Short mmCIF file of C-alpha atoms in Angstrom, two decimals:
data_model
loop_
_atom_site.label_atom_id
_atom_site.label_comp_id
_atom_site.label_asym_id
_atom_site.label_seq_id
_atom_site.Cartn_x
_atom_site.Cartn_y
_atom_site.Cartn_z
CA MET A 828 94.47 125.53 126.26
CA GLU A 829 93.32 122.59 128.41
CA LYS A 830 90.64 119.88 127.10
CA GLU A 831 87.61 121.18 128.56
CA ASP A 832 88.34 124.92 126.96
CA LYS A 833 86.26 123.31 123.79
CA VAL A 834 86.18 125.46 120.68
CA ASP A 835 82.97 125.37 118.30
CA MET A 836 84.23 123.57 115.25
CA ARG A 837 82.47 126.32 112.66
CA ASP A 838 84.59 128.92 114.56
CA ILE A 839 87.89 127.68 113.68
CA ALA A 840 87.95 129.40 109.97
CA ASP A 841 87.36 132.84 111.77
CA CYS A 842 89.80 132.79 114.41
CA VAL A 843 92.53 131.47 112.11
CA ASP A 844 94.40 134.10 109.29
CA VAL A 845 95.57 131.35 107.20
CA LYS A 846 95.36 132.13 103.63
CA ASN A 847 93.13 129.64 101.66
CA ILE A 848 95.00 128.03 99.17
CA GLU A 849 92.25 129.52 96.25
CA ASP A 850 93.61 132.90 95.76
CA ASN A 851 90.35 133.84 93.19
CA VAL A 852 87.52 131.51 93.70
CA ASP A 853 85.20 130.50 96.71
CA ILE A 854 86.00 126.84 96.72
CA ARG A 855 82.54 125.93 97.31
CA ASP A 856 81.28 127.37 94.33
CA GLY A 857 81.61 126.22 90.80
CA ALA A 858 79.24 124.46 89.11
CA ASP A 859 78.03 127.32 87.23
CA CYS A 860 80.75 128.25 85.28
CA VAL A 861 80.57 124.72 83.43
CA ASP A 862 78.05 124.32 80.36
CA VAL A 863 78.38 119.73 80.64
CA ALA A 864 75.42 119.27 78.23
CA GLU A 865 76.98 121.19 75.64
CA ASN A 866 80.15 119.02 75.81
CA THR A 867 78.71 115.57 77.08
CA LEU A 868 79.51 113.70 73.55
CA ASP A 869 82.61 115.07 73.42
CA LEU A 870 83.97 114.49 76.74
CA ARG A 871 82.88 110.59 76.37
CA LYS A 872 84.92 110.35 73.55
CA THR A 873 87.51 112.21 75.41
CA VAL A 874 87.69 109.96 78.38
CA SER A 875 87.36 106.49 76.05
CA ASP A 876 90.02 107.62 73.96
CA PHE A 877 92.34 108.49 76.65
CA ALA A 878 91.81 105.29 78.25
CA ASP A 879 93.10 103.92 74.98
CA ARG A 880 96.12 106.01 74.90
CA VAL A 881 96.81 105.19 78.64
CA MET A 882 96.77 101.25 77.67
CA ASP A 883 98.77 101.90 74.93
CA GLU A 884 101.56 104.03 76.61
CA ASN A 885 101.69 102.05 79.49
CA ASP A 886 102.33 98.07 80.45
CA LEU A 887 99.66 97.68 82.77
CA PRO A 888 97.27 94.65 83.34
CA GLY A 889 94.57 96.84 83.82
CA VAL A 890 93.04 100.66 84.45
CA ALA A 891 89.72 101.83 85.12
CA MET A 892 88.91 105.60 85.28
CA GLY A 893 86.02 108.23 85.68
CA VAL A 894 85.29 111.76 85.51
CA SER A 895 82.27 113.50 87.04
CA LEU A 896 80.70 116.81 85.74
CA GLY A 897 77.90 117.92 88.13
CA GLU A 898 75.59 114.78 88.10
CA GLU A 899 77.09 113.96 84.55
CA SER A 900 79.50 110.91 84.81
CA PHE A 901 82.03 109.60 82.25
CA CYS A 902 83.74 106.24 82.88
CA ALA A 903 85.97 103.64 81.13
CA ALA A 904 88.03 100.43 81.95
CA ARG A 905 90.52 98.47 79.82
CA GLY A 906 92.73 95.47 80.51
CA LEU A 907 91.90 92.71 82.22
CA ARG A 908 90.56 91.65 86.26
CA ASP A 909 93.53 89.30 86.09
CA TYR A 910 96.31 89.29 83.60
CA THR A 911 97.54 85.64 84.26
CA ARG A 912 94.64 84.35 82.80
CA LYS A 913 95.52 86.30 79.55
CA GLY A 914 94.25 84.13 76.63
CA GLN A 915 92.42 81.45 78.59
CA PRO A 916 88.47 80.79 78.45
CA ASP A 917 88.04 81.95 81.63
CA CYS A 918 89.70 85.27 81.32
CA ALA A 919 87.68 88.50 82.07
CA PRO A 920 88.04 91.91 80.58
CA LEU A 921 88.04 94.72 83.84
CA GLN A 922 84.74 96.30 83.82
CA GLU A 923 83.90 100.16 84.88
CA SER A 924 82.00 98.80 88.10
CA ASP A 925 84.56 96.19 89.10
CA VAL A 926 86.01 96.82 92.73
CA PHE A 927 89.61 97.84 93.51
CA HIS A 928 91.68 98.10 96.51
CA CYS A 929 91.98 101.87 97.31
CA ALA A 930 94.56 101.83 99.60
CA SER A 931 95.49 105.33 101.29
CA VAL A 932 92.49 106.80 99.63
CA SER A 933 90.80 105.11 102.87
CA LYS A 934 91.95 108.13 104.78
CA LEU A 935 89.59 110.62 103.46
CA PHE A 936 86.66 108.55 105.03
CA THR A 937 88.77 108.17 108.26
CA SER A 938 89.04 112.10 108.47
CA SER A 939 85.89 112.56 107.64
CA ALA A 940 84.61 110.32 110.25
CA ILE A 941 86.39 112.26 112.49
CA MET A 942 85.11 115.54 111.30
CA LYS A 943 81.43 114.06 111.60
CA LEU A 944 82.31 113.56 115.22
CA VAL A 945 83.50 117.03 115.42
CA GLU A 946 80.37 118.26 113.96
CA CYS A 947 78.31 116.62 116.57
CA GLY A 948 80.56 117.81 119.72
CA ALA A 949 81.68 114.34 120.67
CA LEU A 950 85.44 115.56 119.49
CA ASN A 951 87.57 118.77 119.19
CA LEU A 952 90.39 119.22 117.18
CA TYR A 953 92.60 120.59 120.01
CA ASP A 954 91.82 117.60 122.09
CA ARG A 955 94.73 115.50 123.12
CA LEU A 956 95.42 111.92 122.07
CA ARG A 957 96.06 111.04 125.79
CA ASP A 958 92.54 111.85 126.35
CA LEU A 959 91.08 110.47 123.60
CA ILE A 960 92.62 107.10 124.10
CA PRO A 961 93.18 106.97 127.82
CA GLU A 962 94.50 103.73 127.87
CA LEU A 963 96.90 104.06 125.44
CA HIS A 964 100.32 104.02 126.83
CA ILE A 965 103.47 105.04 124.53
CA ALA A 966 107.10 104.66 125.67
CA ASP A 967 108.14 107.98 124.10
CA LYS A 968 105.92 110.56 126.50
CA ARG A 969 105.94 113.36 124.54
CA PHE A 970 103.08 111.81 122.75
CA GLU A 971 100.97 113.10 125.64
CA GLU A 972 100.67 116.83 123.79
CA ILE A 973 99.65 115.17 120.34
CA ARG A 974 96.45 116.89 119.44
CA LEU A 975 93.36 115.66 116.97
CA TRP A 976 94.30 117.73 114.39
CA ASN A 977 98.17 116.74 114.56
CA MET A 978 96.86 113.31 113.20
CA LEU A 979 95.09 114.50 110.74
CA THR A 980 97.45 116.39 109.19
CA HIS A 981 100.81 114.06 109.48
CA THR A 982 102.18 116.77 111.81
CA SER A 983 101.93 114.59 115.06
CA GLY A 984 105.83 113.12 114.99
CA LEU A 985 104.52 109.68 114.96
CA GLY A 986 106.61 107.16 112.77
CA ASP A 987 104.71 104.67 110.17
CA VAL A 988 103.73 101.45 109.58
CA SER A 989 106.93 99.28 108.78
CA ASP A 990 104.86 95.78 108.20
CA TYR A 991 101.34 95.43 107.44
CA HIS A 992 101.44 91.84 107.36
CA TRP A 993 98.96 91.11 104.43
CA GLU A 994 100.14 87.70 104.66
CA ASN A 995 98.23 87.13 107.99
CA PRO A 996 94.86 89.01 107.50
CA LEU A 997 93.28 89.64 110.92
CA VAL A 998 89.42 89.98 110.79
CA SER A 999 88.26 89.98 114.37
CA GLU A 1000 86.21 92.88 115.88
CA ASP A 1001 89.11 93.53 118.00
CA ALA A 1002 92.01 93.60 115.69
CA LEU A 1003 92.11 97.36 115.36
CA GLY A 1004 92.11 97.99 119.15
CA GLU A 1005 94.79 95.14 119.80
CA TYR A 1006 96.97 96.95 117.16
CA VAL A 1007 96.44 100.34 118.73
CA LEU A 1008 97.13 99.56 122.30
CA ASN A 1009 99.33 96.60 122.00
CA ASP A 1010 101.37 96.64 118.87
CA PRO A 1011 105.16 97.13 119.58
CA GLU A 1012 104.59 99.65 116.31
CA CYS A 1013 102.35 101.52 118.33
CA VAL A 1014 103.21 101.34 121.88
CA ASN A 1015 107.06 101.62 121.28
CA GLN A 1016 107.04 104.50 119.65
CA THR A 1017 110.09 106.84 119.28
CA MET A 1018 108.76 110.63 118.46
CA LEU A 1019 109.98 112.04 115.61
CA TRP A 1020 109.95 115.35 117.31
CA ASP A 1021 108.26 117.16 120.39
CA PRO A 1022 104.59 117.94 119.22
CA MET A 1023 105.05 120.90 121.19
CA THR A 1024 107.77 121.94 118.95
CA ASN A 1025 105.32 122.31 116.04
CA PRO A 1026 103.39 125.89 115.73
CA GLU A 1027 100.08 126.02 117.62
CA PHE A 1028 96.94 125.42 116.42
CA TYR A 1029 95.99 128.80 116.33
CA ASP A 1030 99.02 130.47 115.36
CA PRO A 1031 98.47 131.84 111.75
CA SER A 1032 102.02 133.09 111.39
CA ALA A 1033 103.90 129.75 111.78
CA ARG A 1034 101.02 127.35 110.34
CA GLU A 1035 102.60 126.27 107.34
CA GLN A 1036 105.93 125.86 109.03
CA SER A 1037 104.71 122.75 110.70
CA LEU A 1038 106.95 119.79 110.48
CA PHE A 1039 105.35 117.27 108.32
CA ARG A 1040 105.66 113.30 108.21
CA TYR A 1041 103.26 110.83 106.60
CA SER A 1042 101.92 108.40 109.38
CA ASN A 1043 99.85 105.42 108.84
CA VAL A 1044 99.94 104.57 112.56
CA ALA A 1045 98.20 107.95 113.26
CA TYR A 1046 95.66 107.03 111.28
CA GLU A 1047 94.87 103.61 112.81
CA MET A 1048 94.72 105.69 116.19
CA LEU A 1049 92.32 107.93 114.67
CA GLY A 1050 89.95 105.05 113.58
CA TYR A 1051 89.87 103.45 117.20
CA ILE A 1052 88.98 107.06 118.26
CA VAL A 1053 85.83 106.92 115.94
CA THR A 1054 85.18 103.35 117.63
CA LEU A 1055 85.53 104.61 120.91
CA HIS A 1056 83.65 107.89 120.56
CA SER A 1057 80.99 107.01 117.87
CA CYS A 1058 78.63 106.60 121.15
CA LYS A 1059 78.52 110.21 121.73
CA ILE A 1060 76.32 110.83 118.57
CA PRO A 1061 72.90 111.03 119.63
CA GLY A 1062 70.93 107.92 119.03
CA CYS A 1063 74.22 105.87 118.06
CA SER A 1064 74.99 103.51 120.79
CA GLY A 1065 78.28 102.71 119.64
CA LEU A 1066 79.75 101.56 116.17
CA SER A 1067 83.16 99.82 114.70
CA TYR A 1068 84.83 102.09 112.72
CA GLU A 1069 84.04 100.11 109.70
CA ASP A 1070 80.40 100.56 110.45
CA PHE A 1071 80.51 103.74 111.53
CA VAL A 1072 81.93 104.67 108.16
CA ALA A 1073 79.16 102.63 106.42
CA GLU A 1074 76.53 104.15 108.13
CA TYR A 1075 77.38 107.90 108.12
CA LEU A 1076 79.59 107.91 104.83
CA LEU A 1077 79.21 105.18 102.62
CA LYS A 1078 75.30 105.17 102.79
CA PRO A 1079 74.68 108.90 102.59
CA ALA A 1080 77.06 108.89 99.63
CA GLY A 1081 75.09 105.99 97.69
CA MET A 1082 78.27 104.17 97.90
CA THR A 1083 76.62 100.48 97.30
CA SER A 1084 79.60 98.80 96.35
CA SER A 1085 82.05 100.01 98.80
CA THR A 1086 83.02 98.47 102.28
CA MET A 1087 85.81 98.72 104.81
CA LYS A 1088 85.61 95.03 105.49
CA THR A 1089 87.05 93.40 102.52
CA PHE A 1090 86.93 90.22 104.12
CA ALA A 1091 83.21 90.09 104.04
CA ARG A 1092 82.94 90.05 100.32
CA GLU A 1093 81.88 87.04 98.28
CA GLY A 1094 84.61 85.55 96.67
CA TRP A 1095 87.58 87.42 98.21
CA ALA A 1096 90.69 85.35 99.54
CA SER A 1097 93.90 86.58 100.98
CA GLU A 1098 95.87 84.83 98.28
CA PRO A 1099 94.37 86.31 94.90
CA GLY A 1100 95.07 83.03 92.77
CA SER A 1101 92.33 81.76 94.94
CA MET A 1102 89.82 84.27 94.46
CA THR A 1103 86.70 83.62 92.87
CA ALA A 1104 84.91 87.05 92.87
CA ASP A 1105 83.66 88.18 89.65
CA ASN A 1106 83.82 91.68 90.05
CA MET A 1107 86.98 92.24 91.90
CA ALA A 1108 90.18 93.44 90.12
CA ARG A 1109 93.35 91.22 91.44
CA PRO A 1110 96.51 92.52 92.35
CA HIS A 1111 99.68 92.54 90.26
CA CYS A 1112 103.46 93.07 90.70
CA ARG A 1113 106.08 93.42 87.73
CA ARG A 1114 109.23 91.16 88.42
CA GLU A 1115 112.56 91.84 87.48
CA ASP A 1116 112.35 90.75 83.81
CA ARG A 1117 109.34 92.90 83.52
CA SER A 1118 106.83 90.31 83.36
CA ILE A 1119 103.38 90.75 85.43
CA VAL A 1120 102.46 88.32 87.79
CA LEU A 1121 99.73 88.24 90.76
CA SER A 1122 100.90 89.60 93.78
CA ASP A 1123 101.63 86.95 96.42
CA HIS A 1124 98.57 88.67 98.89
CA TYR A 1125 95.40 90.71 98.63
CA PRO A 1126 96.25 93.91 100.95
CA TYR A 1127 94.01 93.38 103.69
CA THR A 1128 94.01 93.12 107.45
CA ARG A 1129 91.72 94.62 109.83
CA GLN A 1130 94.10 96.79 112.01
CA HIS A 1131 94.95 98.63 109.15
CA GLY A 1132 91.62 99.61 107.97
CA PRO A 1133 91.36 103.65 108.77
CA SER A 1134 94.52 103.93 106.73
CA SER A 1135 94.09 101.70 104.07
CA THR A 1136 91.39 98.94 103.29
CA LEU A 1137 88.50 100.62 101.61
CA THR A 1138 87.42 98.56 98.32
CA SER A 1139 85.64 100.60 96.00
CA ASN A 1140 84.70 101.29 92.22
CA ILE A 1141 84.89 104.18 89.96
CA PRO A 1142 81.10 105.11 90.15
CA ASP A 1143 81.21 104.81 93.91
CA LEU A 1144 84.30 106.79 94.28
CA LEU A 1145 83.01 109.72 91.68
CA ALA A 1146 79.53 109.20 94.15
CA TRP A 1147 81.79 110.26 97.16
CA GLY A 1148 83.41 113.09 95.53
CA ARG A 1149 80.00 114.54 94.24
CA ALA A 1150 78.85 113.91 97.82
CA HIS A 1151 81.59 116.29 99.08
CA MET A 1152 80.97 118.80 96.59
CA ALA A 1153 77.53 119.18 97.17
CA SER A 1154 78.05 119.44 101.00
CA ALA A 1155 81.08 122.17 100.48
CA SER A 1156 78.54 124.26 98.26
CA GLY A 1157 75.75 123.99 100.60
CA ARG A 1158 73.40 122.46 97.76
CA GLN A 1159 73.07 119.47 99.72
CA GLU A 1160 75.00 118.54 103.06
CA THR A 1161 75.05 115.19 102.40
CA LEU A 1162 77.84 114.44 104.74
CA LEU A 1163 79.45 117.12 106.37
CA HIS A 1164 77.90 121.00 107.17
CA ARG A 1165 79.22 123.68 104.52
CA GLU A 1166 81.16 125.83 107.13
CA THR A 1167 83.22 122.66 108.12
CA TYR A 1168 85.12 122.52 104.63
CA ASP A 1169 86.51 125.99 105.69
CA SER A 1170 88.70 124.15 108.33
CA ILE A 1171 89.20 121.10 106.17
CA TRP A 1172 90.57 122.53 103.04
CA ARG A 1173 93.17 124.86 104.50
CA SER A 1174 96.65 124.27 104.47
CA TYR A 1175 98.10 123.13 107.81
CA ALA A 1176 101.64 122.08 106.35
CA THR A 1177 103.58 121.60 103.23
CA VAL A 1178 104.55 118.37 102.05
CA PRO A 1179 108.43 118.09 101.33
CA ASN A 1180 108.79 116.12 98.46
CA ASN A 1181 106.35 117.98 96.14
CA GLY A 1182 105.12 121.00 97.73
CA GLU A 1183 101.38 120.05 98.12
CA LYS A 1184 99.59 121.42 100.86
CA MET A 1185 98.18 119.29 103.64
CA GLY A 1186 94.82 120.06 105.01
CA LEU A 1187 92.69 118.00 107.67
CA GLY A 1188 93.07 114.48 105.55
CA TRP A 1189 93.15 116.05 102.41
CA PHE A 1190 95.60 117.01 100.04
CA MET A 1191 95.70 120.19 97.71
CA ARG A 1192 97.62 120.79 94.77
CA LYS A 1193 97.18 123.18 91.81
CA GLN A 1194 97.19 122.40 88.26
CA LYS A 1195 97.43 124.78 85.24
CA VAL A 1196 95.65 123.74 82.47
CA SER A 1197 95.59 125.62 78.66
CA GLY A 1198 92.21 125.85 77.54
CA SER A 1199 90.92 125.74 74.03
CA ASP A 1200 90.61 129.66 74.01
CA ASP A 1201 94.53 129.01 74.62
CA ILE A 1202 93.84 131.01 78.20
CA ILE A 1203 95.85 129.18 80.88
CA ARG A 1204 93.84 128.57 84.11
CA GLU A 1205 95.05 127.39 87.15
CA TYR A 1206 92.97 125.10 89.56
CA THR A 1207 93.15 123.92 92.97
CA LEU A 1208 92.51 120.27 93.38
CA TYR A 1209 91.73 118.05 96.67
CA GLY A 1210 92.36 114.46 97.06
CA HIS A 1211 94.47 111.76 98.15
CA GLU A 1212 96.74 108.79 96.37
CA GLY A 1213 96.57 105.51 97.39
CA THR A 1214 99.59 102.72 97.14
CA ASP A 1215 99.63 99.31 98.38
CA ASP A 1216 100.85 95.75 97.10
CA GLY A 1217 99.08 95.33 93.41
CA PHE A 1218 97.21 98.79 93.44
CA ARG A 1219 97.23 102.29 92.76
CA ALA A 1220 94.31 104.88 93.44
CA SER A 1221 94.19 108.40 92.51
CA PHE A 1222 91.28 110.13 93.38
CA TRP A 1223 90.77 114.43 92.99
CA ILE A 1224 88.38 116.47 93.02
CA CYS A 1225 88.12 120.32 91.76
CA PRO A 1226 85.24 122.47 93.35
CA GLU A 1227 85.54 125.11 90.90
CA LEU A 1228 84.79 123.03 87.89
CA ASP A 1229 82.51 120.90 89.85
CA MET A 1230 84.76 117.85 88.68
CA VAL A 1231 85.84 114.55 90.21
CA THR A 1232 88.57 112.28 88.45
CA VAL A 1233 89.44 108.77 89.57
CA VAL A 1234 91.89 106.48 88.37
CA LEU A 1235 92.48 102.87 89.92
CA ALA A 1236 94.68 100.34 88.62
CA ASN A 1237 95.80 96.86 89.66
CA LEU A 1238 99.55 96.69 89.57
CA SER A 1239 102.09 98.05 92.17
CA GLY A 1240 103.87 101.27 91.10
CA ALA A 1241 101.40 102.39 88.11
CA PRO A 1242 101.76 106.05 87.47
CA VAL A 1243 98.30 106.88 88.28
CA LYS A 1244 98.80 109.91 89.61
CA ARG A 1245 100.29 111.42 86.44
CA ILE A 1246 97.52 109.59 84.41
CA ASN A 1247 94.96 111.60 86.60
CA LYS A 1248 96.62 114.79 85.83
CA ARG A 1249 96.37 114.32 82.42
CA LEU A 1250 93.00 113.06 82.36
CA PHE A 1251 92.14 116.44 84.53
CA GLU A 1252 93.79 118.26 81.74
CA ALA A 1253 92.16 116.95 78.85
CA VAL A 1254 88.91 117.37 80.41
CA ALA A 1255 89.10 120.72 81.67
CA ARG A 1256 90.40 122.27 78.28
CA GLN A 1257 87.33 121.19 76.56
CA LEU A 1258 85.06 123.15 79.03
CA SER A 1259 82.97 125.85 77.72
CA TYR A 1260 83.27 129.36 79.96
#
């Protein structure tokens, strides 16, 4: 299919006979089956007690978590903002509203920005990378067949970032473009496979056989595509990637404490020991002797914004999840149109190491829960994990229960995904049916 053979994004779900990973429940309908009011007091105590157990069972400097059910939210924070100040007069306990680096959870915002541009006709999921960034020249010419959907689903064959250079943060407006167009990590790419060997986008019989390789490089390129094509939205004269995300995603979702421009936060510093911000968790790592110290650098540089640099907090991320579920259900299309989620939350590939499915920017997994009535139910969740130096993040939503669960920790390697699964289980088993 040539570039000019545009396909209306809303028609994709109808022309691809791929089974949605939800077998019995419409992913957009869920809130009606949960009686939140009846469980409010018990759930608040459940989340609080669970946070206490997490701190008892895990040697963490700090952890924040939250659950949203409908419009009700339950949050908790334990530990310290800066563990190295423990016992000192200026030692500050971690607060529910404290800001964390969210690492690859950022990719949900990049993919949503792309889908916003697809909805308005500025982009098409079948567009070639070579046409979207004409000035990009990669040594391996096989890159010319990479499609937009390949990049969103980690099936492009592009390699990954080898060094983020957190020690040398770049903050100039052109940092992302310079990286994509000139950095050897991008232009000297050797493709991991020929994109043409992957199943075609409209081949339902082979879709889940697509080769998968996680690529942060692909997401930096997606962010640059947002910068280049944002001017095609009616009324928009063109915005940087970060400003587009702020205007079209953060603002509509009510995420007032979030930004991709960490460098602009008051009191932020590349060296954690020099930070003066009174609302930001500091990054920590564990030495071989098991002692916990501050990381050498806060993980930020502007050329890796699209893959990695969202800074946010529990209340904002819960709002992000609620906005997506409201949009997907059609209750209020705050972020994207209802029918867009028919394409986003479909399986395009299988993740080799854990069997999860890959949607358009979203990972998808199933989780079984034994309820208070001893009936085992299986739910489908959509979300993303985040891992960077000094931080771990875990964000998942369950439209069937109208539930969002988020766990953030300020320690490299903290087991936040396991914690999030246990949190979901603890809450889900209490819900009335």
